[in-house]
Short mmCIF file of C-alpha atoms and ligand atoms in Angstrom, two decimals:
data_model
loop_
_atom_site.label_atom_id
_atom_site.label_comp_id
_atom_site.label_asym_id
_atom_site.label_seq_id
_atom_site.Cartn_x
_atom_site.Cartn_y
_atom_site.Cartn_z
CA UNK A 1 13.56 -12.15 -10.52
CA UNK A 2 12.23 -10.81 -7.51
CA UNK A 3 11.13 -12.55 -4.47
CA UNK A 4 7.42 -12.75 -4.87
CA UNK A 5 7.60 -14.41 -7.74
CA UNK A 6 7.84 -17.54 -6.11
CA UNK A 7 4.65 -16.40 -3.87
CA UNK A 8 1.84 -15.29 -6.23
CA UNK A 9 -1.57 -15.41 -5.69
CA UNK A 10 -0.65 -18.07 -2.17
CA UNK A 11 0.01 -14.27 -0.43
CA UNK A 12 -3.62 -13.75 -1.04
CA UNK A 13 -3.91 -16.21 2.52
CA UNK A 14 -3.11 -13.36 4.00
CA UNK A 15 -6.22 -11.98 3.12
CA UNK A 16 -7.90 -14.55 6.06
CA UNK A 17 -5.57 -13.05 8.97
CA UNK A 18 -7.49 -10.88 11.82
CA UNK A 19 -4.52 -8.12 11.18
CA UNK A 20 -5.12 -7.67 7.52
CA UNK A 21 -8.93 -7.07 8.21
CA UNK A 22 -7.60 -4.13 11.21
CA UNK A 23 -5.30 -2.52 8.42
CA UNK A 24 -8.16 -2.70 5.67
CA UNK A 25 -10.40 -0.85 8.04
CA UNK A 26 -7.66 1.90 8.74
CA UNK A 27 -6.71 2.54 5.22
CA UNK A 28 -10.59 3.04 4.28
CA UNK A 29 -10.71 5.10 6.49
CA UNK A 30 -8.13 7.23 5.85
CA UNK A 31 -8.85 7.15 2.18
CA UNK A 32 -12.45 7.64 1.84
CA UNK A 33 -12.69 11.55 2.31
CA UNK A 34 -10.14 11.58 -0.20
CA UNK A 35 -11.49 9.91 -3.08
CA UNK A 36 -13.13 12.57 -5.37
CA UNK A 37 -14.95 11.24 -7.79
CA UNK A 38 -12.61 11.59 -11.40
CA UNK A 39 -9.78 11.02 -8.86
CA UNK A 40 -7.05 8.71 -11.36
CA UNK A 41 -5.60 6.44 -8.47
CA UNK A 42 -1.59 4.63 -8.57
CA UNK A 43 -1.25 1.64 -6.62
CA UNK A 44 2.35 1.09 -6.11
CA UNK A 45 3.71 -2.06 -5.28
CA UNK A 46 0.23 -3.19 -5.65
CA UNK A 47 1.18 -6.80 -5.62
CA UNK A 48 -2.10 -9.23 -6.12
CA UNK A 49 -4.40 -5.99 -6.60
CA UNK A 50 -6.21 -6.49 -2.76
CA UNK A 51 -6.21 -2.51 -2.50
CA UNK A 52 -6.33 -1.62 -6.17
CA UNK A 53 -10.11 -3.38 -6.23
CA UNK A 54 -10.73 -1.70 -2.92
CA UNK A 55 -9.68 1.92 -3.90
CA UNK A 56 -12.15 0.74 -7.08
CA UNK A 57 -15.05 0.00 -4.46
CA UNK A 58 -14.55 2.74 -2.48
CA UNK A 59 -15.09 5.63 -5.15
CA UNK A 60 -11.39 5.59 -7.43
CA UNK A 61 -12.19 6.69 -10.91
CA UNK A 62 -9.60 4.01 -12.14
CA UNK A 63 -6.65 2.52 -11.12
CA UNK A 64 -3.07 1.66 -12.39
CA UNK A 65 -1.31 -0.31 -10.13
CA UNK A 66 2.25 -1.35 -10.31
CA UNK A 67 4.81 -4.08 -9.09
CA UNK A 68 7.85 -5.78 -9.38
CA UNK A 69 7.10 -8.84 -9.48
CA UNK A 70 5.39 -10.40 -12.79
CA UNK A 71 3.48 -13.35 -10.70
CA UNK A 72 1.80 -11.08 -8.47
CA UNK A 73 0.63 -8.94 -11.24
CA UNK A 74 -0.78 -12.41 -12.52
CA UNK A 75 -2.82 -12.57 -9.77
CA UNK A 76 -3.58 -9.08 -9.62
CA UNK A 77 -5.20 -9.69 -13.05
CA UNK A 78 -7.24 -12.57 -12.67
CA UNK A 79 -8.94 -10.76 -9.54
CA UNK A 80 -9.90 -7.52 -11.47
CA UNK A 81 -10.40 -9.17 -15.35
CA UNK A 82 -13.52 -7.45 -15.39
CA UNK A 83 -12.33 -4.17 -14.16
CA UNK A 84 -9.98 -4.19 -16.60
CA UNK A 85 -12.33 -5.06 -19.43
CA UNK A 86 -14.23 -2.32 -18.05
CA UNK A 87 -11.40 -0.22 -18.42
CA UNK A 88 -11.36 0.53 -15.00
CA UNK A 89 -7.87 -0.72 -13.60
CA UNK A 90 -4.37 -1.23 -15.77
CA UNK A 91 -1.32 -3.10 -14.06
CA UNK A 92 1.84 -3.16 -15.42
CA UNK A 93 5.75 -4.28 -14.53
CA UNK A 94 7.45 -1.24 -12.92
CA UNK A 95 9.99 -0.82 -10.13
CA UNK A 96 8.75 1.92 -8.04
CA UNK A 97 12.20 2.66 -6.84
CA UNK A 98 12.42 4.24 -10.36
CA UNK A 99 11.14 7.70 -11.17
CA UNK A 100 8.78 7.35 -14.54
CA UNK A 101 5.50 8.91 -15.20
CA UNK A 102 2.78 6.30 -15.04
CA UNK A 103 0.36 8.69 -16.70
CA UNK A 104 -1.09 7.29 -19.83
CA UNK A 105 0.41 10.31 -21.96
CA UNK A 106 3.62 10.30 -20.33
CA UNK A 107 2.93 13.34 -18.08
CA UNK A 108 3.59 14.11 -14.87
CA UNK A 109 1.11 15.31 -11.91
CA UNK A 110 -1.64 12.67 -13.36
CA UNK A 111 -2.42 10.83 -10.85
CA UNK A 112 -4.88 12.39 -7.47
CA UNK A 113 -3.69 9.80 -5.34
CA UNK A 114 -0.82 7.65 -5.10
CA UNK A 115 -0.83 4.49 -2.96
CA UNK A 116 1.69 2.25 -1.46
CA UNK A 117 0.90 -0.37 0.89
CA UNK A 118 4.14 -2.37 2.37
CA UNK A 119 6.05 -0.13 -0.59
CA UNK A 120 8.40 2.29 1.13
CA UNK A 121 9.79 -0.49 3.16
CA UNK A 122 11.54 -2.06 0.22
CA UNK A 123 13.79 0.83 0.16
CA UNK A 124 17.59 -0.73 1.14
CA UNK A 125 19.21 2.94 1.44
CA UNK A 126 18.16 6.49 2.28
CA UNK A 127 18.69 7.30 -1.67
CA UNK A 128 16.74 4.26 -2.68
CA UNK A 129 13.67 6.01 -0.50
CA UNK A 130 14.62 9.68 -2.14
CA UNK A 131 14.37 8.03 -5.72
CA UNK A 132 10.61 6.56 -4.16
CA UNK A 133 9.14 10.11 -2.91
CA UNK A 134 10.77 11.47 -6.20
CA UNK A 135 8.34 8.69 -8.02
CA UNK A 136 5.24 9.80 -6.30
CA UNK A 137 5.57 13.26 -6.34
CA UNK A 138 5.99 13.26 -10.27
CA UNK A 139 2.87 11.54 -10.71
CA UNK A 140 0.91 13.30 -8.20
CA UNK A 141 -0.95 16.33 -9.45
CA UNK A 142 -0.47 19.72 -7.32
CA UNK A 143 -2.95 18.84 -4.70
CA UNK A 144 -2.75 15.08 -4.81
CA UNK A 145 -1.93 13.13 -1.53
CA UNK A 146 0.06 9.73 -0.99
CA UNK A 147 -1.28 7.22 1.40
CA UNK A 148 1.11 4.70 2.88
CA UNK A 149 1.19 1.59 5.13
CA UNK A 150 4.31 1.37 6.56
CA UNK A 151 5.91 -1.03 8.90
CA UNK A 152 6.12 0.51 12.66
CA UNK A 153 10.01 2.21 12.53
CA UNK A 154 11.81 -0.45 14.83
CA UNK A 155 12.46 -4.30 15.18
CA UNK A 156 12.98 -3.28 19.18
CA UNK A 157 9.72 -5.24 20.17
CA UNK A 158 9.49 -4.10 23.37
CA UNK A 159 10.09 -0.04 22.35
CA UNK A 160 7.22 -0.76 20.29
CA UNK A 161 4.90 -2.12 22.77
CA UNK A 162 5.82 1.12 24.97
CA UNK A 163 5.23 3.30 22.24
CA UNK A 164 1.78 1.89 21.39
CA UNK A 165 0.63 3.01 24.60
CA UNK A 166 1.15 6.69 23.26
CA UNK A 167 -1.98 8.72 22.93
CA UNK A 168 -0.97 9.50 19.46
CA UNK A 169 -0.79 5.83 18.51
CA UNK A 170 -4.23 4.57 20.73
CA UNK A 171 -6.85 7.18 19.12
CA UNK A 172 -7.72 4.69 16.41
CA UNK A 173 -9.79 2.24 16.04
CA UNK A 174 -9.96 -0.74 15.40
CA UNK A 175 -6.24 -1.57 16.38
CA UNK A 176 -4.17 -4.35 17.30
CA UNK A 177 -3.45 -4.71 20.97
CA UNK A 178 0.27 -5.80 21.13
CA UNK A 179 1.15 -8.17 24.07
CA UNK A 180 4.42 -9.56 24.75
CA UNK A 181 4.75 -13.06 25.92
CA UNK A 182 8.43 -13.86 27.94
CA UNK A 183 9.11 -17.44 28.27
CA UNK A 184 11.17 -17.41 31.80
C1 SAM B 1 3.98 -7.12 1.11
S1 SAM B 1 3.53 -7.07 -0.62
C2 SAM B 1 2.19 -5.88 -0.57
C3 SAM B 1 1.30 -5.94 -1.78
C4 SAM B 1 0.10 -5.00 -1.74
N1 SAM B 1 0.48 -3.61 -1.65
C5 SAM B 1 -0.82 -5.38 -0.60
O1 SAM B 1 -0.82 -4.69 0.43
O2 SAM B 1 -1.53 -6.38 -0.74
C6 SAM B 1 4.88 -6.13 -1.27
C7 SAM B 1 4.84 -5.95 -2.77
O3 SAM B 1 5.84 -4.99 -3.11
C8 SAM B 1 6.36 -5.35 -4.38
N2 SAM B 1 7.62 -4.61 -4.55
C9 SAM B 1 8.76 -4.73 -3.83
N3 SAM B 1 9.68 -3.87 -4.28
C10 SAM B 1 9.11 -3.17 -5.31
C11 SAM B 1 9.56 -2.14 -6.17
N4 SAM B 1 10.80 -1.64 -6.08
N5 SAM B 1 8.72 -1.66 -7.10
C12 SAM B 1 7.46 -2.16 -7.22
N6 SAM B 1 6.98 -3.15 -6.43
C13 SAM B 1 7.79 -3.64 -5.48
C14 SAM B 1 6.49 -6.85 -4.27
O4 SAM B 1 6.64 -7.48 -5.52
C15 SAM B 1 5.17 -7.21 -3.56
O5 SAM B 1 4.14 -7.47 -4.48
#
C-alpha cells in the first residue's frame, strides 16, 4: 500500500495554495513550446491527474499518466471521465521506479514527452533514480524531452535562501520570495 492511499482526492486542497498556482505557471511555461501537436504525453507519478488535464489543455495529443498509488488514480479518473471517454487520457497502476514501456504496443521511444512532477524525489537510493531515468528514456522517442519538478536539492533552509538570490535562480517569474523568520 503506498502512502497516498490514505490521501486521495483531499491532496487536491493543495490545488487552493498561492505556491501551487507559482509552480503551475512555471511548468506552462516551460512546456508550452514543447507541445507539438500529435505529441503522445506520460505523466509519471501523476497522482490525482492536476497536470495530466493541464498538459491536455495546453496542446498534448493524449495522455497516459501513471502512479503508485490506486486512490489517487481514483481521483485522477473522476477529474478527466470525459477525457477518457474521449479517448484522450489513460491512467493506470505503475511504479515508475520500474523500467516498462508504457506505449500502447509495448514499444519503446513512444512517448514525445515524459512528465514527472514531485516524481524523482521518491527515489530512496542513487540506483533507485538510475532505474527512473532508465524508465523515461525508454519511453521517450529520439528527440523527446522530460520535464520535471523537483524539490530544491537541500533541507539546509538557510543555503537555500542564499542560493535563491543567484541570478540563475531570480530570472523567472512569477516566483516565490523565500523569507526566513528567527524566533530570538
Ligand atoms: C506529491 S504527489 C504529486 C502528484 C502529481 N504529480 C501532482 O503534481 O499533482 C506524488 C505522487 O507520486 C506518486 N508516487 C510515489 N512514488 C511513485 C512511484 N515509484 N511510481 C509512481 N508513482 C509514485 C504518489 O503516489 C503520489 O501520487
Amino acid at each position: 500500500m503506498s502512502q497516498y492511499d490514505s490521501i486521495g482526492a483531499s491532496y487536491n486542497v493543495l490545488e487552493q495554495l498561492a505556491y501551487r498556482a507559482v509552480e503551475k505557471y512555471n511548468v506552462y511555461t516551460t512546456i508550452k513550446p514543447l507541445l507539438r501537436p500529435g505529441v503522445h504525453v506520460l505523466d509519471l507519478a501523476c497522482g490525482t491527474g492536476f497536470y495530466s488535464s493541464h498538459l491536455l489543455a495546453w496542446g498534448a495529443e493524449d495522455v497516459l499518466g501513471v502512479d503508485i498509488s490506486s486512490a489517487m488514480l481514483e481521483s485522477a479518473v473522476s477529474r478527466l471521465s470525459s477525457e477518457i471517454s474521449a479517448g484522450k487520457a489513460q491512467f493506470v497502476l505503475g511504479d515508475g521506479v520500474i523500467p516498462q514501456s508504457f506505449a500502447p504496443d509495448n514499444s519503446r521511444g513512444f512517448f514525445g514527452m515524459v512528465f514527472g512532477a514531485w516524481f524523482l524525489n521518491y527515489a530512496s537510493s542513487k540506483d533507485q533514480l538510475v532505474a527512473m531515468f532508465t524508465n523515461i528514456s525508454l519511453n521517450l522517442t529520439v528527440d523527446g524531452v522530460f520535464v520535471g519538478v523537483v524539490p530544491y536539492p537541500t533541507n539546509d533552509i538557510q543555503e537555500r535562501a542564499k542560493n535563491s538570490e543567484q541570478i540563475s535562480l531570480r530570472q523567472y517569474f512569477p516566483r516565490n520570495e523565500l523569507v526566513i523568520m528567527l524566533r530570538l
